[in-house]
Amino acid sequence: MSAPKRVERPLSPFMIGPYYRPQITSISSIMIRITGLGLIVAIALITALIFAAAVSKPAFDCVNWFATSWLGWLIWIASAWAVWYHLLGGVRHFLYDAGKFMDIPTAEKLGWGMFIGATVLTVITIIIAVV
Amino acid sequence: MRYLTPRKRAEGLGAARHGTAHHVAMNVSGWALLFIVPVFVVVLARTIGHGYEHVRDTFANPLVAVLTALFLFVGMRHFARGAQMAIEDYAHGGTRTALVMLANAVSYLTIAAGFYALIKLAL
């Protein structure tokens, strides 16, 4: 009576590409997931840097060598863009959840706004870091 | 006589096996991170590239330490839930279970390593 019948439910197909043309609304949405997952690299590096600083000077010098190498700076700058993009994406989720800006022209502008906004905020972050 | 209501029979059978709790948790941590992340990014931007003593002094500051702890805890729990959402979209069966456990393990280990370092720097 209580045991529901087990059924193999169909899996939803990956829509972008074979079924849907890429659009700014879908691409800006999937970029939230990519940036969110990618940020684990920066968080691992941040944690490694703090951990090494707490352990010993040789350990810190080792991690800091990587963190300030060209690859390290590339990770920091890419992660700054990713974190700002992901944050703007979150704000867009809050706006959508409130039922705002759901019409297609505005939604498409919001998608472009996230790419432009993240780039502007990254430039500001670099200026804060350098000055 | 049926003791289980139809609602009870249906609970947990959605695609994600649960209801709105996940969405609510992502929104709550998202709102928190909206305030934590910009401040932490500025602190980090002013710290990276500096030497051993500067980095130690920065994270030994109680305000920076609390900010970093909040960032790591709220951020890594938000990450684990978000990663779980992605895993549940693309992986199934045992792989899905293993990957969700891995995401949570990475999340808690990062929090633990960060807290250990912050406490050691503060002492």
Short mmCIF file of C-alpha atoms in Angstrom, two decimals:
data_model
loop_
_atom_site.label_atom_id
_atom_site.label_comp_id
_atom_site.label_asym_id
_atom_site.label_seq_id
_atom_site.Cartn_x
_atom_site.Cartn_y
_atom_site.Cartn_z
CA MET A 1 0.00 0.00 0.00
CA SER A 2 2.64 2.48 1.03
CA ALA A 3 5.37 1.39 -1.38
CA PRO A 4 5.10 3.47 -4.54
CA LYS A 5 5.80 1.73 -7.83
CA ARG A 6 9.40 2.30 -8.94
CA VAL A 7 9.52 3.77 -12.41
CA GLU A 8 12.55 4.71 -14.48
CA ARG A 9 11.91 8.38 -15.05
CA PRO A 10 13.25 9.89 -18.26
CA LEU A 11 16.25 12.20 -17.90
CA SER A 12 15.89 15.72 -19.18
CA PRO A 13 18.10 16.21 -22.24
CA PHE A 14 20.79 18.89 -22.41
CA MET A 15 18.92 21.47 -24.45
CA ILE A 16 21.51 24.04 -25.52
CA GLY A 17 23.17 22.98 -28.76
CA PRO A 18 21.16 20.13 -30.27
CA TYR A 19 17.68 21.59 -29.58
CA TYR A 20 18.07 25.27 -28.78
CA ARG A 21 20.23 27.89 -30.42
CA PRO A 22 22.51 29.51 -27.81
CA GLN A 23 20.82 32.66 -26.54
CA ILE A 24 22.08 35.30 -24.11
CA THR A 25 19.45 34.25 -21.53
CA SER A 26 20.50 30.56 -21.52
CA ILE A 27 24.24 31.23 -21.88
CA SER A 28 24.22 33.82 -19.06
CA SER A 29 22.37 31.28 -16.90
CA ILE A 30 24.76 28.37 -17.48
CA MET A 31 27.71 30.72 -16.92
CA ILE A 32 26.45 31.16 -13.32
CA ARG A 33 26.96 27.43 -12.76
CA ILE A 34 30.36 27.37 -14.52
CA THR A 35 31.68 30.38 -12.54
CA GLY A 36 30.28 28.98 -9.28
CA LEU A 37 32.00 25.62 -9.72
CA GLY A 38 35.19 27.24 -11.04
CA LEU A 39 35.51 29.42 -7.94
CA ILE A 40 36.62 26.32 -5.98
CA VAL A 41 40.10 26.91 -7.52
CA ALA A 42 40.40 30.39 -5.98
CA ILE A 43 38.95 29.25 -2.64
CA ALA A 44 41.45 26.35 -2.52
CA LEU A 45 44.29 28.81 -3.26
CA ILE A 46 43.04 31.29 -0.62
CA THR A 47 42.78 28.52 1.98
CA ALA A 48 46.21 27.15 1.03
CA LEU A 49 47.73 30.63 1.36
CA ILE A 50 46.21 31.28 4.82
CA PHE A 51 47.02 27.74 5.96
CA ALA A 52 50.64 28.04 4.81
CA ALA A 53 50.96 31.47 6.48
CA ALA A 54 49.81 29.88 9.74
CA VAL A 55 52.16 26.89 9.46
CA SER A 56 55.62 28.24 8.54
CA LYS A 57 57.53 30.74 6.43
CA PRO A 58 58.92 28.11 3.98
CA ALA A 59 55.39 26.76 3.47
CA PHE A 60 54.09 30.28 2.86
CA ASP A 61 56.91 31.10 0.43
CA CYS A 62 56.08 27.96 -1.54
CA VAL A 63 52.34 28.74 -1.87
CA ASN A 64 52.98 32.47 -2.34
CA TRP A 65 55.43 31.72 -5.16
CA PHE A 66 52.59 30.04 -7.05
CA ALA A 67 49.95 32.62 -5.99
CA THR A 68 52.08 35.47 -7.37
CA SER A 69 53.31 33.65 -10.50
CA TRP A 70 51.77 34.53 -13.86
CA LEU A 71 49.44 31.53 -13.51
CA GLY A 72 48.55 32.65 -9.99
CA TRP A 73 47.62 36.16 -11.13
CA LEU A 74 45.66 34.68 -14.03
CA ILE A 75 43.67 32.61 -11.49
CA TRP A 76 43.09 35.68 -9.26
CA ILE A 77 41.88 37.86 -12.14
CA ALA A 78 39.70 35.12 -13.69
CA SER A 79 38.28 34.37 -10.24
CA ALA A 80 37.54 38.05 -9.59
CA TRP A 81 35.53 38.11 -12.84
CA ALA A 82 33.87 34.80 -11.90
CA VAL A 83 32.90 35.91 -8.39
CA TRP A 84 31.43 39.23 -9.61
CA TYR A 85 29.59 37.47 -12.44
CA HIS A 86 28.22 34.83 -10.05
CA LEU A 87 27.17 37.56 -7.58
CA LEU A 88 25.35 39.52 -10.31
CA GLY A 89 23.74 36.24 -11.39
CA GLY A 90 22.49 35.74 -7.85
CA VAL A 91 21.02 39.24 -7.81
CA ARG A 92 19.28 38.41 -11.10
CA HIS A 93 17.84 35.26 -9.47
CA PHE A 94 16.42 37.40 -6.65
CA LEU A 95 14.90 39.82 -9.19
CA TYR A 96 13.41 36.96 -11.24
CA ASP A 97 12.07 35.28 -8.08
CA ALA A 98 10.34 38.56 -7.24
CA GLY A 99 8.69 38.37 -10.67
CA LYS A 100 10.56 41.40 -12.02
CA PHE A 101 12.24 41.92 -15.46
CA MET A 102 10.74 38.73 -16.90
CA ASP A 103 9.91 40.16 -20.36
CA ILE A 104 12.35 38.98 -23.04
CA PRO A 105 13.95 42.32 -24.09
CA THR A 106 14.70 43.21 -20.45
CA ALA A 107 15.85 39.66 -19.63
CA GLU A 108 18.28 39.80 -22.58
CA LYS A 109 19.60 43.17 -21.42
CA LEU A 110 20.15 41.72 -17.93
CA GLY A 111 22.19 38.88 -19.49
CA TRP A 112 24.50 41.31 -21.28
CA GLY A 113 24.53 43.47 -18.15
CA MET A 114 26.01 40.60 -16.16
CA PHE A 115 28.95 40.18 -18.59
CA ILE A 116 29.57 43.94 -18.76
CA GLY A 117 29.00 44.46 -15.02
CA ALA A 118 31.38 41.65 -14.07
CA THR A 119 34.07 43.07 -16.38
CA VAL A 120 33.70 46.59 -14.95
CA LEU A 121 33.81 45.27 -11.36
CA THR A 122 36.92 43.17 -12.20
CA VAL A 123 38.71 46.27 -13.53
CA ILE A 124 37.75 48.13 -10.31
CA THR A 125 39.05 45.16 -8.25
CA ILE A 126 42.38 45.20 -10.12
CA ILE A 127 42.66 48.96 -9.52
CA ILE A 128 41.97 48.42 -5.78
CA ALA A 129 44.66 45.70 -5.74
CA VAL A 130 47.31 47.73 -7.58
CA VAL A 131 46.80 51.27 -6.22
CA MET B 1 -8.42 2.09 6.19
CA ARG B 2 -5.47 3.97 4.74
CA TYR B 3 -3.14 5.39 7.33
CA LEU B 4 -0.86 7.24 4.89
CA THR B 5 -2.28 10.26 3.16
CA PRO B 6 -1.69 10.70 -0.59
CA ARG B 7 0.52 13.69 0.25
CA LYS B 8 2.76 11.53 2.48
CA ARG B 9 3.08 8.98 -0.32
CA ALA B 10 4.13 11.69 -2.76
CA GLU B 11 6.66 13.44 -0.51
CA GLY B 12 10.27 13.11 -1.57
CA LEU B 13 9.46 11.70 -5.00
CA GLY B 14 10.23 14.86 -6.95
CA ALA B 15 13.20 15.02 -9.30
CA ALA B 16 15.38 16.29 -6.46
CA ARG B 17 13.78 13.95 -3.83
CA HIS B 18 12.82 16.92 -1.68
CA GLY B 19 10.92 20.15 -1.77
CA THR B 20 11.78 23.79 -1.48
CA ALA B 21 14.32 23.53 1.37
CA HIS B 22 17.27 23.49 -1.04
CA HIS B 23 16.08 26.58 -2.92
CA VAL B 24 15.42 28.46 0.33
CA ALA B 25 18.89 27.54 1.67
CA MET B 26 20.57 28.80 -1.53
CA ASN B 27 18.65 32.09 -1.31
CA VAL B 28 19.47 32.61 2.39
CA SER B 29 23.20 31.90 1.90
CA GLY B 30 23.11 33.93 -1.33
CA TRP B 31 21.80 37.00 0.49
CA ALA B 32 24.49 36.57 3.17
CA LEU B 33 27.25 36.25 0.55
CA LEU B 34 25.95 39.36 -1.23
CA PHE B 35 27.23 41.32 1.80
CA ILE B 36 30.24 39.14 2.75
CA VAL B 37 31.86 38.66 -0.68
CA PRO B 38 32.40 42.30 -1.82
CA VAL B 39 34.14 43.17 1.50
CA PHE B 40 36.23 39.99 1.39
CA VAL B 41 37.26 40.60 -2.24
CA VAL B 42 38.51 44.09 -1.33
CA VAL B 43 40.48 42.72 1.67
CA LEU B 44 41.95 39.98 -0.52
CA ALA B 45 42.81 42.42 -3.33
CA ARG B 46 44.76 44.52 -0.80
CA THR B 47 46.56 41.45 0.64
CA ILE B 48 47.58 39.18 -2.25
CA GLY B 49 51.08 39.81 -3.49
CA HIS B 50 52.35 41.00 -0.11
CA GLY B 51 54.93 39.16 1.98
CA TYR B 52 54.75 36.71 4.90
CA GLU B 53 54.45 39.24 7.75
CA HIS B 54 51.84 41.37 5.95
CA VAL B 55 49.61 38.36 5.18
CA ARG B 56 49.95 37.04 8.76
CA ASP B 57 49.12 40.45 10.27
CA THR B 58 46.10 40.87 7.96
CA PHE B 59 44.49 37.55 8.87
CA ALA B 60 45.45 37.87 12.56
CA ASN B 61 43.20 40.98 12.68
CA PRO B 62 40.00 39.82 14.48
CA LEU B 63 37.65 41.59 12.03
CA VAL B 64 39.39 40.11 8.99
CA ALA B 65 39.50 36.68 10.69
CA VAL B 66 35.75 36.73 11.40
CA LEU B 67 35.04 37.96 7.86
CA THR B 68 37.22 35.17 6.41
CA ALA B 69 35.57 32.55 8.64
CA LEU B 70 32.11 33.74 7.53
CA PHE B 71 33.20 33.75 3.89
CA LEU B 72 34.59 30.20 4.12
CA PHE B 73 31.66 28.74 6.06
CA VAL B 74 28.75 30.37 4.22
CA GLY B 75 30.61 30.24 0.90
CA MET B 76 31.60 26.58 1.08
CA ARG B 77 28.14 25.42 2.23
CA HIS B 78 26.65 27.47 -0.66
CA PHE B 79 29.20 25.81 -2.96
CA ALA B 80 28.36 22.28 -1.78
CA ARG B 81 24.63 22.84 -2.35
CA GLY B 82 25.24 24.41 -5.76
CA ALA B 83 27.63 21.60 -6.77
CA GLN B 84 25.02 19.07 -5.62
CA MET B 85 22.49 20.71 -7.96
CA ALA B 86 24.90 20.41 -10.88
CA ILE B 87 25.78 16.79 -9.98
CA GLU B 88 22.11 15.82 -9.77
CA ASP B 89 21.59 17.21 -13.27
CA TYR B 90 24.32 15.15 -14.94
CA ALA B 91 25.22 12.14 -12.74
CA HIS B 92 23.01 9.28 -11.63
CA GLY B 93 22.94 6.33 -9.24
CA GLY B 94 26.08 5.51 -7.28
CA THR B 95 28.19 8.10 -9.10
CA ARG B 96 25.75 10.81 -8.04
CA THR B 97 25.85 9.73 -4.37
CA ALA B 98 29.67 9.56 -4.38
CA LEU B 99 30.07 12.97 -6.05
CA VAL B 100 27.60 14.66 -3.66
CA MET B 101 29.53 13.20 -0.72
CA LEU B 102 32.80 14.40 -2.28
CA ALA B 103 31.40 17.94 -2.75
CA ASN B 104 30.35 18.02 0.92
CA ALA B 105 33.70 16.59 2.04
CA VAL B 106 35.63 19.26 0.08
CA SER B 107 33.34 21.90 1.57
CA TYR B 108 33.83 20.82 5.20
CA LEU B 109 37.59 20.12 4.81
CA THR B 110 38.15 23.60 3.35
CA ILE B 111 36.19 25.16 6.23
CA ALA B 112 38.21 23.10 8.74
CA ALA B 113 41.59 23.99 7.17
CA GLY B 114 40.64 27.67 7.05
CA PHE B 115 39.44 27.76 10.66
CA TYR B 116 42.60 25.95 11.84
CA ALA B 117 44.77 28.55 10.09
CA LEU B 118 42.75 31.52 11.38
CA ILE B 119 42.84 30.25 14.98
CA LYS B 120 46.59 29.56 14.75
CA LEU B 121 47.21 33.05 13.34
CA ALA B 122 45.08 34.68 16.05
CA LEU B 123 46.90 32.97 18.95
#
